[in-house]
Amino acid sequence: MEYTTLGSTDLKISKLCLGGMSFGTSQWMAGREESIKIIKKAIDYGINFIDTANIYSYGESEKIIGEAISGYRDDLVISTKGAGKMSDFYYGFNRKNLSRAIRESLKRLNTDYVDIYFLHAYFDTMDVNDTVETISQFIHNGLAHYCGLSNALGYQLAEFNTVAGLKENFGVQIVQNHYNAVYREDERDVIPFCRKKNITYSPFSPIAAGFLSGKYQKNKNIETVRTKTYPVMKQRYFRECDYNVLDSVMEIASERGATPAQIALAYTVKKGFIPVIGANKIEYLESDINALDIKLIDDDIKIIESKYRPHEIIQGNAGY
């Protein structure tokens, strides 16, 4: 496993982040026992960065991770998210909700602190000053070490980072947004801002929720358990240009003796990002680990990107 540092800090993090959205109770997720095996295997492989959120299976993911990391906690970088919709009266960016969210997350994770606390979404109606002060208190009180944003647009990232720096003397250290070979809209402003400010960019869905695995064929029925339980997937993918990108990925995979999913993951690593991988089986985790050995060259990137066409920006909504 290779490592880098988080944002402008010297905190050591693995170049793959194990995502916790695959751990829980839905049909396509890994159950408790299988999830714990996957987490411990990931740690054995050297992955020290594990991410989750309070809304993932409504806390079940955090409970599973909390159990699995017992005995490893101090060597790991654990992140979770707040502000997602847990119920009709339990959501949002206000001080009361976020304070409740982090307390309950820490209890489920069986830890005194998280290394990174993310806002799971970003709405223009939020009181930025109040939210910044709340996150600052978390950091000051040792409940969280660093702050991250997820599902944020470029101007929102700039707004929050500027207010946090001027008002509370801290900054965003990591952004977790939707990005892969068939959805690259963050290249317009989010990624350039992250590079300018030395903020880590950590894309979720690097394999496009399975689209870049090649299992979905053009002009065929695309109904699967995943598309039914994750309806935004149909909004994001399955366009003609997406299949053209997939064809390029599959061509390179054939030449390299790899799977399309491995090439898709290697693509995000080549771009200098820390992808969030989701695995509901041990073999998927092993495949992702092996993808790190695939070193794509600039010509590969050009081939993959040549068929790309701009997409409508569809933000994640953290359960809203």
mmCIF file of C-alpha atoms in Angstrom:
data_model
loop_
_atom_site.group_PDB
_atom_site.id
_atom_site.type_symbol
_atom_site.label_atom_id
_atom_site.label_comp_id
_atom_site.label_asym_id
_atom_site.label_seq_id
_atom_site.Cartn_x
_atom_site.Cartn_y
_atom_site.Cartn_z
ATOM 1 C CA MET A 1 0.000 0.000 0.000
ATOM 2 C CA GLU A 2 1.177 3.499 -0.827
ATOM 3 C CA TYR A 3 0.457 6.476 1.386
ATOM 4 C CA THR A 4 0.152 10.230 1.119
ATOM 5 C CA THR A 5 -0.798 13.028 3.497
ATOM 6 C CA LEU A 6 -4.153 14.599 4.237
ATOM 7 C CA GLY A 7 -4.499 18.067 2.742
ATOM 8 C CA SER A 8 -1.995 20.500 4.192
ATOM 9 C CA THR A 9 -1.375 18.291 7.237
ATOM 10 C CA ASP A 10 1.216 15.559 7.688
ATOM 11 C CA LEU A 11 -1.406 12.962 8.677
ATOM 12 C CA LYS A 12 -0.559 9.752 6.828
ATOM 13 C CA ILE A 13 -3.407 8.207 4.837
ATOM 14 C CA SER A 14 -3.560 5.282 2.421
ATOM 15 C CA LYS A 15 -4.123 5.965 -1.271
ATOM 16 C CA LEU A 16 -7.323 3.953 -1.099
ATOM 17 C CA CYS A 17 -10.152 4.767 1.287
ATOM 18 C CA LEU A 18 -12.492 1.964 2.333
ATOM 19 C CA GLY A 19 -16.055 3.272 2.161
ATOM 20 C CA GLY A 20 -18.693 2.114 4.620
ATOM 21 C CA MET A 21 -21.790 2.524 2.454
ATOM 22 C CA SER A 22 -21.568 -1.172 1.489
ATOM 23 C CA PHE A 23 -21.919 -2.302 5.106
ATOM 24 C CA GLY A 24 -25.445 -2.719 6.406
ATOM 25 C CA THR A 25 -28.813 -4.212 5.763
ATOM 26 C CA SER A 26 -29.862 -3.509 2.170
ATOM 27 C CA GLN A 27 -29.947 -6.364 -0.335
ATOM 28 C CA TRP A 28 -26.786 -5.333 -2.169
ATOM 29 C CA MET A 29 -24.754 -4.684 1.022
ATOM 30 C CA ALA A 30 -22.527 -6.974 3.044
ATOM 31 C CA GLY A 31 -23.997 -8.124 6.342
ATOM 32 C CA ARG A 32 -22.288 -7.684 9.691
ATOM 33 C CA GLU A 33 -19.993 -10.736 9.638
ATOM 34 C CA GLU A 34 -18.897 -10.308 6.019
ATOM 35 C CA SER A 35 -18.377 -6.574 6.555
ATOM 36 C CA ILE A 36 -16.100 -7.171 9.529
ATOM 37 C CA LYS A 37 -14.044 -9.635 7.459
ATOM 38 C CA ILE A 38 -13.717 -7.062 4.659
ATOM 39 C CA ILE A 39 -12.666 -4.288 7.055
ATOM 40 C CA LYS A 40 -10.044 -6.417 8.780
ATOM 41 C CA LYS A 41 -8.731 -7.668 5.436
ATOM 42 C CA ALA A 42 -8.445 -4.075 4.237
ATOM 43 C CA ILE A 43 -6.429 -3.215 7.330
ATOM 44 C CA ASP A 44 -4.186 -6.230 6.655
ATOM 45 C CA TYR A 45 -3.595 -4.845 3.148
ATOM 46 C CA GLY A 46 -2.472 -1.535 4.655
ATOM 47 C CA ILE A 47 -5.611 0.549 4.156
ATOM 48 C CA ASN A 48 -5.719 2.869 7.149
ATOM 49 C CA PHE A 49 -8.420 5.285 5.900
ATOM 50 C CA ILE A 50 -12.011 4.149 6.534
ATOM 51 C CA ASP A 51 -15.021 6.354 5.794
ATOM 52 C CA THR A 52 -18.681 6.093 6.739
ATOM 53 C CA ALA A 53 -21.709 8.256 7.568
ATOM 54 C CA ASN A 54 -24.486 8.309 10.106
ATOM 55 C CA ILE A 55 -27.149 7.775 7.429
ATOM 56 C CA TYR A 56 -25.537 4.617 6.004
ATOM 57 C CA SER A 57 -28.115 2.031 7.020
ATOM 58 C CA TYR A 58 -29.135 4.554 9.678
ATOM 59 C CA GLY A 59 -26.124 3.955 11.868
ATOM 60 C CA GLU A 60 -25.574 0.257 11.205
ATOM 61 C CA SER A 61 -22.455 0.916 9.114
ATOM 62 C CA GLU A 62 -20.895 2.903 11.955
ATOM 63 C CA LYS A 63 -21.689 0.144 14.454
ATOM 64 C CA ILE A 64 -20.080 -2.485 12.223
ATOM 65 C CA ILE A 65 -16.953 -0.390 11.683
ATOM 66 C CA GLY A 66 -16.753 0.397 15.400
ATOM 67 C CA GLU A 67 -16.735 -3.311 16.175
ATOM 68 C CA ALA A 68 -14.256 -4.189 13.425
ATOM 69 C CA ILE A 69 -11.637 -1.559 14.341
ATOM 70 C CA SER A 70 -11.413 -2.538 17.992
ATOM 71 C CA GLY A 71 -7.707 -2.923 18.727
ATOM 72 C CA TYR A 72 -6.676 -0.962 15.620
ATOM 73 C CA ARG A 73 -8.193 2.456 16.316
ATOM 74 C CA ASP A 74 -5.060 4.513 16.975
ATOM 75 C CA ASP A 75 -3.432 3.355 13.729
ATOM 76 C CA LEU A 76 -6.435 4.269 11.590
ATOM 77 C CA VAL A 77 -7.904 7.405 10.073
ATOM 78 C CA ILE A 78 -11.662 7.224 10.591
ATOM 79 C CA SER A 79 -14.121 9.648 9.030
ATOM 80 C CA THR A 80 -17.876 9.980 9.282
ATOM 81 C CA LYS A 81 -20.476 12.483 8.137
ATOM 82 C CA GLY A 82 -23.297 14.513 9.601
ATOM 83 C CA ALA A 83 -26.165 16.728 8.338
ATOM 84 C CA GLY A 84 -27.797 13.854 6.430
ATOM 85 C CA LYS A 85 -31.505 13.203 6.899
ATOM 86 C CA MET A 86 -32.040 10.634 9.662
ATOM 87 C CA SER A 87 -35.735 11.503 10.141
ATOM 88 C CA ASP A 88 -38.188 14.325 9.516
ATOM 89 C CA PHE A 89 -36.952 16.119 12.643
ATOM 90 C CA TYR A 90 -33.327 15.030 12.644
ATOM 91 C CA TYR A 91 -31.345 16.545 9.813
ATOM 92 C CA GLY A 92 -29.566 19.698 8.743
ATOM 93 C CA PHE A 93 -26.540 21.851 9.450
ATOM 94 C CA ASN A 94 -27.689 23.587 12.622
ATOM 95 C CA ARG A 95 -25.707 23.356 15.851
ATOM 96 C CA LYS A 96 -28.268 21.158 17.612
ATOM 97 C CA ASN A 97 -28.426 18.560 14.851
ATOM 98 C CA LEU A 98 -24.682 18.367 14.217
ATOM 99 C CA SER A 99 -23.897 18.147 17.942
ATOM 100 C CA ARG A 100 -26.359 15.281 18.307
ATOM 101 C CA ALA A 101 -25.042 13.622 15.150
ATOM 102 C CA ILE A 102 -21.396 13.579 16.178
ATOM 103 C CA ARG A 103 -22.195 12.339 19.709
ATOM 104 C CA GLU A 104 -24.236 9.451 18.349
ATOM 105 C CA SER A 105 -21.664 8.654 15.648
ATOM 106 C CA LEU A 106 -18.864 8.466 18.202
ATOM 107 C CA LYS A 107 -20.954 6.146 20.357
ATOM 108 C CA ARG A 108 -21.693 3.817 17.431
ATOM 109 C CA LEU A 109 -18.057 3.877 16.280
ATOM 110 C CA ASN A 110 -16.946 3.149 19.855
ATOM 111 C CA THR A 111 -14.344 5.911 19.771
ATOM 112 C CA ASP A 112 -13.681 9.229 21.493
ATOM 113 C CA TYR A 113 -12.951 11.084 18.269
ATOM 114 C CA VAL A 114 -13.054 10.933 14.496
ATOM 115 C CA ASP A 115 -10.082 12.036 12.452
ATOM 116 C CA ILE A 116 -12.270 13.739 9.832
ATOM 117 C CA TYR A 117 -15.818 15.004 10.177
ATOM 118 C CA PHE A 118 -17.636 15.668 6.899
ATOM 119 C CA LEU A 119 -20.695 17.709 6.135
ATOM 120 C CA HIS A 120 -22.543 15.159 4.025
ATOM 121 C CA ALA A 121 -24.118 17.760 1.759
ATOM 122 C CA TYR A 122 -24.110 21.509 1.297
ATOM 123 C CA PHE A 123 -27.191 23.673 0.835
ATOM 124 C CA ASP A 124 -27.215 27.396 0.196
ATOM 125 C CA THR A 125 -29.878 27.829 2.888
ATOM 126 C CA MET A 126 -27.484 26.800 5.668
ATOM 127 C CA ASP A 127 -26.140 29.389 8.112
ATOM 128 C CA VAL A 128 -22.466 29.101 7.194
ATOM 129 C CA ASN A 129 -21.278 31.070 10.226
ATOM 130 C CA ASP A 130 -23.201 28.847 12.647
ATOM 131 C CA THR A 131 -22.015 25.648 10.956
ATOM 132 C CA VAL A 132 -18.404 26.819 10.868
ATOM 133 C CA GLU A 133 -18.521 27.710 14.578
ATOM 134 C CA THR A 134 -20.011 24.294 15.371
ATOM 135 C CA ILE A 135 -17.324 22.375 13.476
ATOM 136 C CA SER A 136 -14.669 24.585 15.093
ATOM 137 C CA GLN A 137 -15.970 23.587 18.528
ATOM 138 C CA PHE A 138 -15.785 19.915 17.566
ATOM 139 C CA ILE A 139 -12.137 20.400 16.632
ATOM 140 C CA HIS A 140 -11.370 22.500 19.719
ATOM 141 C CA ASN A 141 -12.977 19.898 22.007
ATOM 142 C CA GLY A 142 -11.152 16.963 20.378
ATOM 143 C CA LEU A 143 -14.279 15.312 18.951
ATOM 144 C CA ALA A 144 -12.901 15.695 15.423
ATOM 145 C CA HIS A 145 -9.424 16.528 14.191
ATOM 146 C CA TYR A 146 -10.138 17.828 10.696
ATOM 147 C CA CYS A 147 -13.049 18.982 8.565
ATOM 148 C CA GLY A 148 -14.205 17.735 5.173
ATOM 149 C CA LEU A 149 -17.003 18.537 2.733
ATOM 150 C CA SER A 150 -18.983 16.102 0.613
ATOM 151 C CA ASN A 151 -21.290 16.775 -2.343
ATOM 152 C CA ALA A 152 -20.209 20.413 -2.521
ATOM 153 C CA LEU A 153 -20.026 22.630 -5.576
ATOM 154 C CA GLY A 154 -17.015 24.802 -6.271
ATOM 155 C CA TYR A 155 -18.428 28.096 -4.983
ATOM 156 C CA GLN A 156 -19.770 26.328 -1.866
ATOM 157 C CA LEU A 157 -16.371 24.856 -1.106
ATOM 158 C CA ALA A 158 -14.770 28.278 -1.564
ATOM 159 C CA GLU A 159 -17.379 29.927 0.667
ATOM 160 C CA PHE A 160 -17.038 27.464 3.540
ATOM 161 C CA ASN A 161 -13.252 27.324 3.361
ATOM 162 C CA THR A 162 -12.971 31.123 3.349
ATOM 163 C CA VAL A 163 -15.356 31.644 6.278
ATOM 164 C CA ALA A 164 -13.688 28.859 8.270
ATOM 165 C CA GLY A 165 -10.254 30.361 7.693
ATOM 166 C CA LEU A 166 -11.188 33.952 8.488
ATOM 167 C CA LYS A 167 -13.570 33.272 11.355
ATOM 168 C CA GLU A 168 -12.196 30.175 13.096
ATOM 169 C CA ASN A 169 -8.675 29.674 11.700
ATOM 170 C CA PHE A 170 -9.206 26.232 10.181
ATOM 171 C CA GLY A 171 -9.734 25.026 6.651
ATOM 172 C CA VAL A 172 -11.244 22.161 4.692
ATOM 173 C CA GLN A 173 -8.661 19.385 4.389
ATOM 174 C CA ILE A 174 -10.563 16.969 2.151
ATOM 175 C CA VAL A 175 -13.437 16.942 -0.332
ATOM 176 C CA GLN A 176 -15.398 13.773 -1.080
ATOM 177 C CA ASN A 177 -17.403 14.266 -4.273
ATOM 178 C CA HIS A 178 -18.814 12.224 -7.121
ATOM 179 C CA TYR A 179 -16.154 11.623 -9.795
ATOM 180 C CA ASN A 180 -15.155 8.859 -12.204
ATOM 181 C CA ALA A 181 -14.312 8.352 -15.874
ATOM 182 C CA VAL A 182 -17.949 8.916 -16.901
ATOM 183 C CA TYR A 183 -18.665 11.845 -14.574
ATOM 184 C CA ARG A 184 -15.906 14.465 -14.430
ATOM 185 C CA GLU A 185 -17.777 17.703 -13.781
ATOM 186 C CA ASP A 186 -15.616 18.610 -10.753
ATOM 187 C CA GLU A 187 -12.763 19.317 -13.154
ATOM 188 C CA ARG A 188 -14.421 22.688 -13.838
ATOM 189 C CA ASP A 189 -13.842 24.294 -10.441
ATOM 190 C CA VAL A 190 -13.784 21.955 -7.422
ATOM 191 C CA ILE A 191 -10.611 20.092 -8.370
ATOM 192 C CA PRO A 192 -8.677 23.241 -9.420
ATOM 193 C CA PHE A 193 -9.646 24.861 -6.099
ATOM 194 C CA CYS A 194 -8.515 21.769 -4.172
ATOM 195 C CA ARG A 195 -5.166 21.809 -5.956
ATOM 196 C CA LYS A 196 -4.691 25.523 -5.342
ATOM 197 C CA LYS A 197 -5.457 25.200 -1.619
ATOM 198 C CA ASN A 198 -3.767 21.804 -1.101
ATOM 199 C CA ILE A 199 -7.037 20.063 -0.233
ATOM 200 C CA THR A 200 -7.202 16.296 -0.725
ATOM 201 C CA TYR A 201 -9.712 15.219 -3.370
ATOM 202 C CA SER A 202 -11.288 11.849 -2.599
ATOM 203 C CA PRO A 203 -13.851 10.741 -5.221
ATOM 204 C CA PHE A 204 -16.643 8.391 -4.330
ATOM 205 C CA SER A 205 -18.093 5.944 -6.866
ATOM 206 C CA PRO A 206 -14.852 5.544 -8.884
ATOM 207 C CA ILE A 207 -16.402 2.570 -10.696
ATOM 208 C CA ALA A 208 -19.650 4.495 -11.266
ATOM 209 C CA ALA A 209 -21.709 2.272 -8.960
ATOM 210 C CA GLY A 210 -20.781 -0.721 -11.124
ATOM 211 C CA PHE A 211 -21.427 0.878 -14.514
ATOM 212 C CA LEU A 212 -17.699 0.835 -15.313
ATOM 213 C CA SER A 213 -17.467 -2.844 -14.410
ATOM 214 C CA GLY A 214 -19.024 -3.557 -17.804
ATOM 215 C CA LYS A 215 -21.980 -5.531 -16.458
ATOM 216 C CA TYR A 216 -24.531 -3.149 -17.977
ATOM 217 C CA GLN A 217 -24.929 -3.575 -21.721
ATOM 218 C CA LYS A 218 -26.184 -0.915 -24.086
ATOM 219 C CA ASN A 219 -29.870 -1.186 -25.053
ATOM 220 C CA LYS A 220 -30.422 -3.891 -22.457
ATOM 221 C CA ASN A 221 -32.548 -3.928 -19.309
ATOM 222 C CA ILE A 222 -30.566 -2.094 -16.634
ATOM 223 C CA GLU A 223 -32.767 -3.018 -13.688
ATOM 224 C CA THR A 224 -30.693 -4.497 -10.877
ATOM 225 C CA VAL A 225 -30.928 -4.435 -7.108
ATOM 226 C CA ARG A 226 -28.447 -1.552 -7.156
ATOM 227 C CA THR A 227 -30.352 0.600 -9.664
ATOM 228 C CA LYS A 228 -33.589 0.009 -7.774
ATOM 229 C CA THR A 229 -32.146 0.953 -4.381
ATOM 230 C CA TYR A 230 -29.899 3.737 -5.743
ATOM 231 C CA PRO A 231 -32.163 5.482 -8.287
ATOM 232 C CA VAL A 232 -29.812 8.445 -8.818
ATOM 233 C CA MET A 233 -27.565 5.993 -10.673
ATOM 234 C CA LYS A 234 -29.910 6.066 -13.683
ATOM 235 C CA GLN A 235 -29.752 9.850 -13.711
ATOM 236 C CA ARG A 236 -25.962 9.892 -13.714
ATOM 237 C CA TYR A 237 -25.052 7.173 -16.207
ATOM 238 C CA PHE A 238 -26.266 5.077 -19.173
ATOM 239 C CA ARG A 239 -25.974 7.794 -21.820
ATOM 240 C CA GLU A 240 -24.548 6.999 -25.261
ATOM 241 C CA CYS A 241 -21.323 8.857 -24.435
ATOM 242 C CA ASP A 242 -21.005 6.918 -21.172
ATOM 243 C CA TYR A 243 -21.012 3.640 -23.073
ATOM 244 C CA ASN A 244 -18.391 5.092 -25.422
ATOM 245 C CA VAL A 245 -16.143 5.807 -22.438
ATOM 246 C CA LEU A 246 -16.850 2.320 -21.117
ATOM 247 C CA ASP A 247 -15.761 0.845 -24.461
ATOM 248 C CA SER A 248 -12.395 2.606 -24.093
ATOM 249 C CA VAL A 249 -12.020 1.358 -20.534
ATOM 250 C CA MET A 250 -12.813 -2.200 -21.627
ATOM 251 C CA GLU A 251 -10.332 -1.977 -24.503
ATOM 252 C CA ILE A 252 -7.516 -0.922 -22.170
ATOM 253 C CA ALA A 253 -8.561 -3.603 -19.681
ATOM 254 C CA SER A 254 -8.258 -6.252 -22.388
ATOM 255 C CA GLU A 255 -4.792 -5.019 -23.344
ATOM 256 C CA ARG A 256 -3.638 -5.010 -19.714
ATOM 257 C CA GLY A 257 -5.176 -8.317 -18.705
ATOM 258 C CA ALA A 258 -7.258 -6.481 -16.117
ATOM 259 C CA THR A 259 -10.951 -5.980 -15.437
ATOM 260 C CA PRO A 260 -12.760 -2.805 -16.516
ATOM 261 C CA ALA A 261 -13.402 -2.017 -12.844
ATOM 262 C CA GLN A 262 -9.669 -2.142 -12.126
ATOM 263 C CA ILE A 263 -8.916 0.226 -15.002
ATOM 264 C CA ALA A 264 -11.619 2.622 -13.789
ATOM 265 C CA LEU A 265 -10.077 2.632 -10.325
ATOM 266 C CA ALA A 266 -6.539 2.965 -11.697
ATOM 267 C CA TYR A 267 -7.762 5.980 -13.679
ATOM 268 C CA THR A 268 -8.701 7.905 -10.519
ATOM 269 C CA VAL A 269 -5.439 6.929 -8.816
ATOM 270 C CA LYS A 270 -3.457 8.129 -11.843
ATOM 271 C CA LYS A 271 -5.198 11.494 -11.519
ATOM 272 C CA GLY A 272 -3.675 11.856 -8.056
ATOM 273 C CA PHE A 273 -6.898 11.318 -6.101
ATOM 274 C CA ILE A 274 -7.752 9.023 -3.174
ATOM 275 C CA PRO A 275 -10.765 7.005 -4.360
ATOM 276 C CA VAL A 276 -13.343 5.678 -1.932
ATOM 277 C CA ILE A 277 -13.865 2.010 -2.711
ATOM 278 C CA GLY A 278 -16.947 0.048 -1.770
ATOM 279 C CA ALA A 279 -16.710 -3.704 -1.356
ATOM 280 C CA ASN A 280 -19.469 -6.066 -0.275
ATOM 281 C CA LYS A 281 -17.321 -9.162 -0.943
ATOM 282 C CA ILE A 282 -13.705 -9.994 -0.105
ATOM 283 C CA GLU A 283 -12.933 -10.703 -3.766
ATOM 284 C CA TYR A 284 -14.016 -7.175 -4.747
ATOM 285 C CA LEU A 285 -11.648 -5.726 -2.172
ATOM 286 C CA GLU A 286 -8.804 -7.892 -3.481
ATOM 287 C CA SER A 287 -9.550 -6.759 -7.037
ATOM 288 C CA ASP A 288 -9.359 -3.121 -5.936
ATOM 289 C CA ILE A 289 -6.060 -3.700 -4.164
ATOM 290 C CA ASN A 290 -4.614 -5.304 -7.301
ATOM 291 C CA ALA A 291 -5.700 -2.261 -9.320
ATOM 292 C CA LEU A 292 -2.977 -0.281 -7.539
ATOM 293 C CA ASP A 293 -0.405 -2.309 -9.487
ATOM 294 C CA ILE A 294 -1.828 -1.054 -12.788
ATOM 295 C CA LYS A 295 0.122 2.008 -13.871
ATOM 296 C CA LEU A 296 -1.788 3.791 -16.608
ATOM 297 C CA ILE A 297 0.181 6.061 -18.911
ATOM 298 C CA ASP A 298 -0.823 9.467 -20.276
ATOM 299 C CA ASP A 299 -1.955 7.929 -23.569
ATOM 300 C CA ASP A 300 -4.368 5.670 -21.671
ATOM 301 C CA ILE A 301 -5.866 8.698 -19.952
ATOM 302 C CA LYS A 302 -6.268 10.489 -23.288
ATOM 303 C CA ILE A 303 -8.070 7.494 -24.786
ATOM 304 C CA ILE A 304 -10.451 7.228 -21.829
ATOM 305 C CA GLU A 305 -11.166 10.952 -21.764
ATOM 306 C CA SER A 306 -11.534 11.499 -25.508
ATOM 307 C CA LYS A 307 -15.110 10.167 -25.587
ATOM 308 C CA TYR A 308 -16.309 12.119 -22.568
ATOM 309 C CA ARG A 309 -19.140 14.611 -22.900
ATOM 310 C CA PRO A 310 -20.279 17.084 -20.206
ATOM 311 C CA HIS A 311 -23.039 15.928 -17.878
ATOM 312 C CA GLU A 312 -25.791 17.603 -15.958
ATOM 313 C CA ILE A 313 -24.528 18.271 -12.443
ATOM 314 C CA ILE A 314 -26.431 16.037 -10.025
ATOM 315 C CA GLN A 315 -25.437 16.549 -6.410
ATOM 316 C CA GLY A 316 -25.816 13.903 -3.758
ATOM 317 C CA ASN A 317 -28.541 14.847 -1.280
ATOM 318 C CA ALA A 318 -27.601 12.826 1.827
ATOM 319 C CA GLY A 319 -31.054 11.313 2.123
ATOM 320 C CA TYR A 320 -33.053 14.552 1.718
#
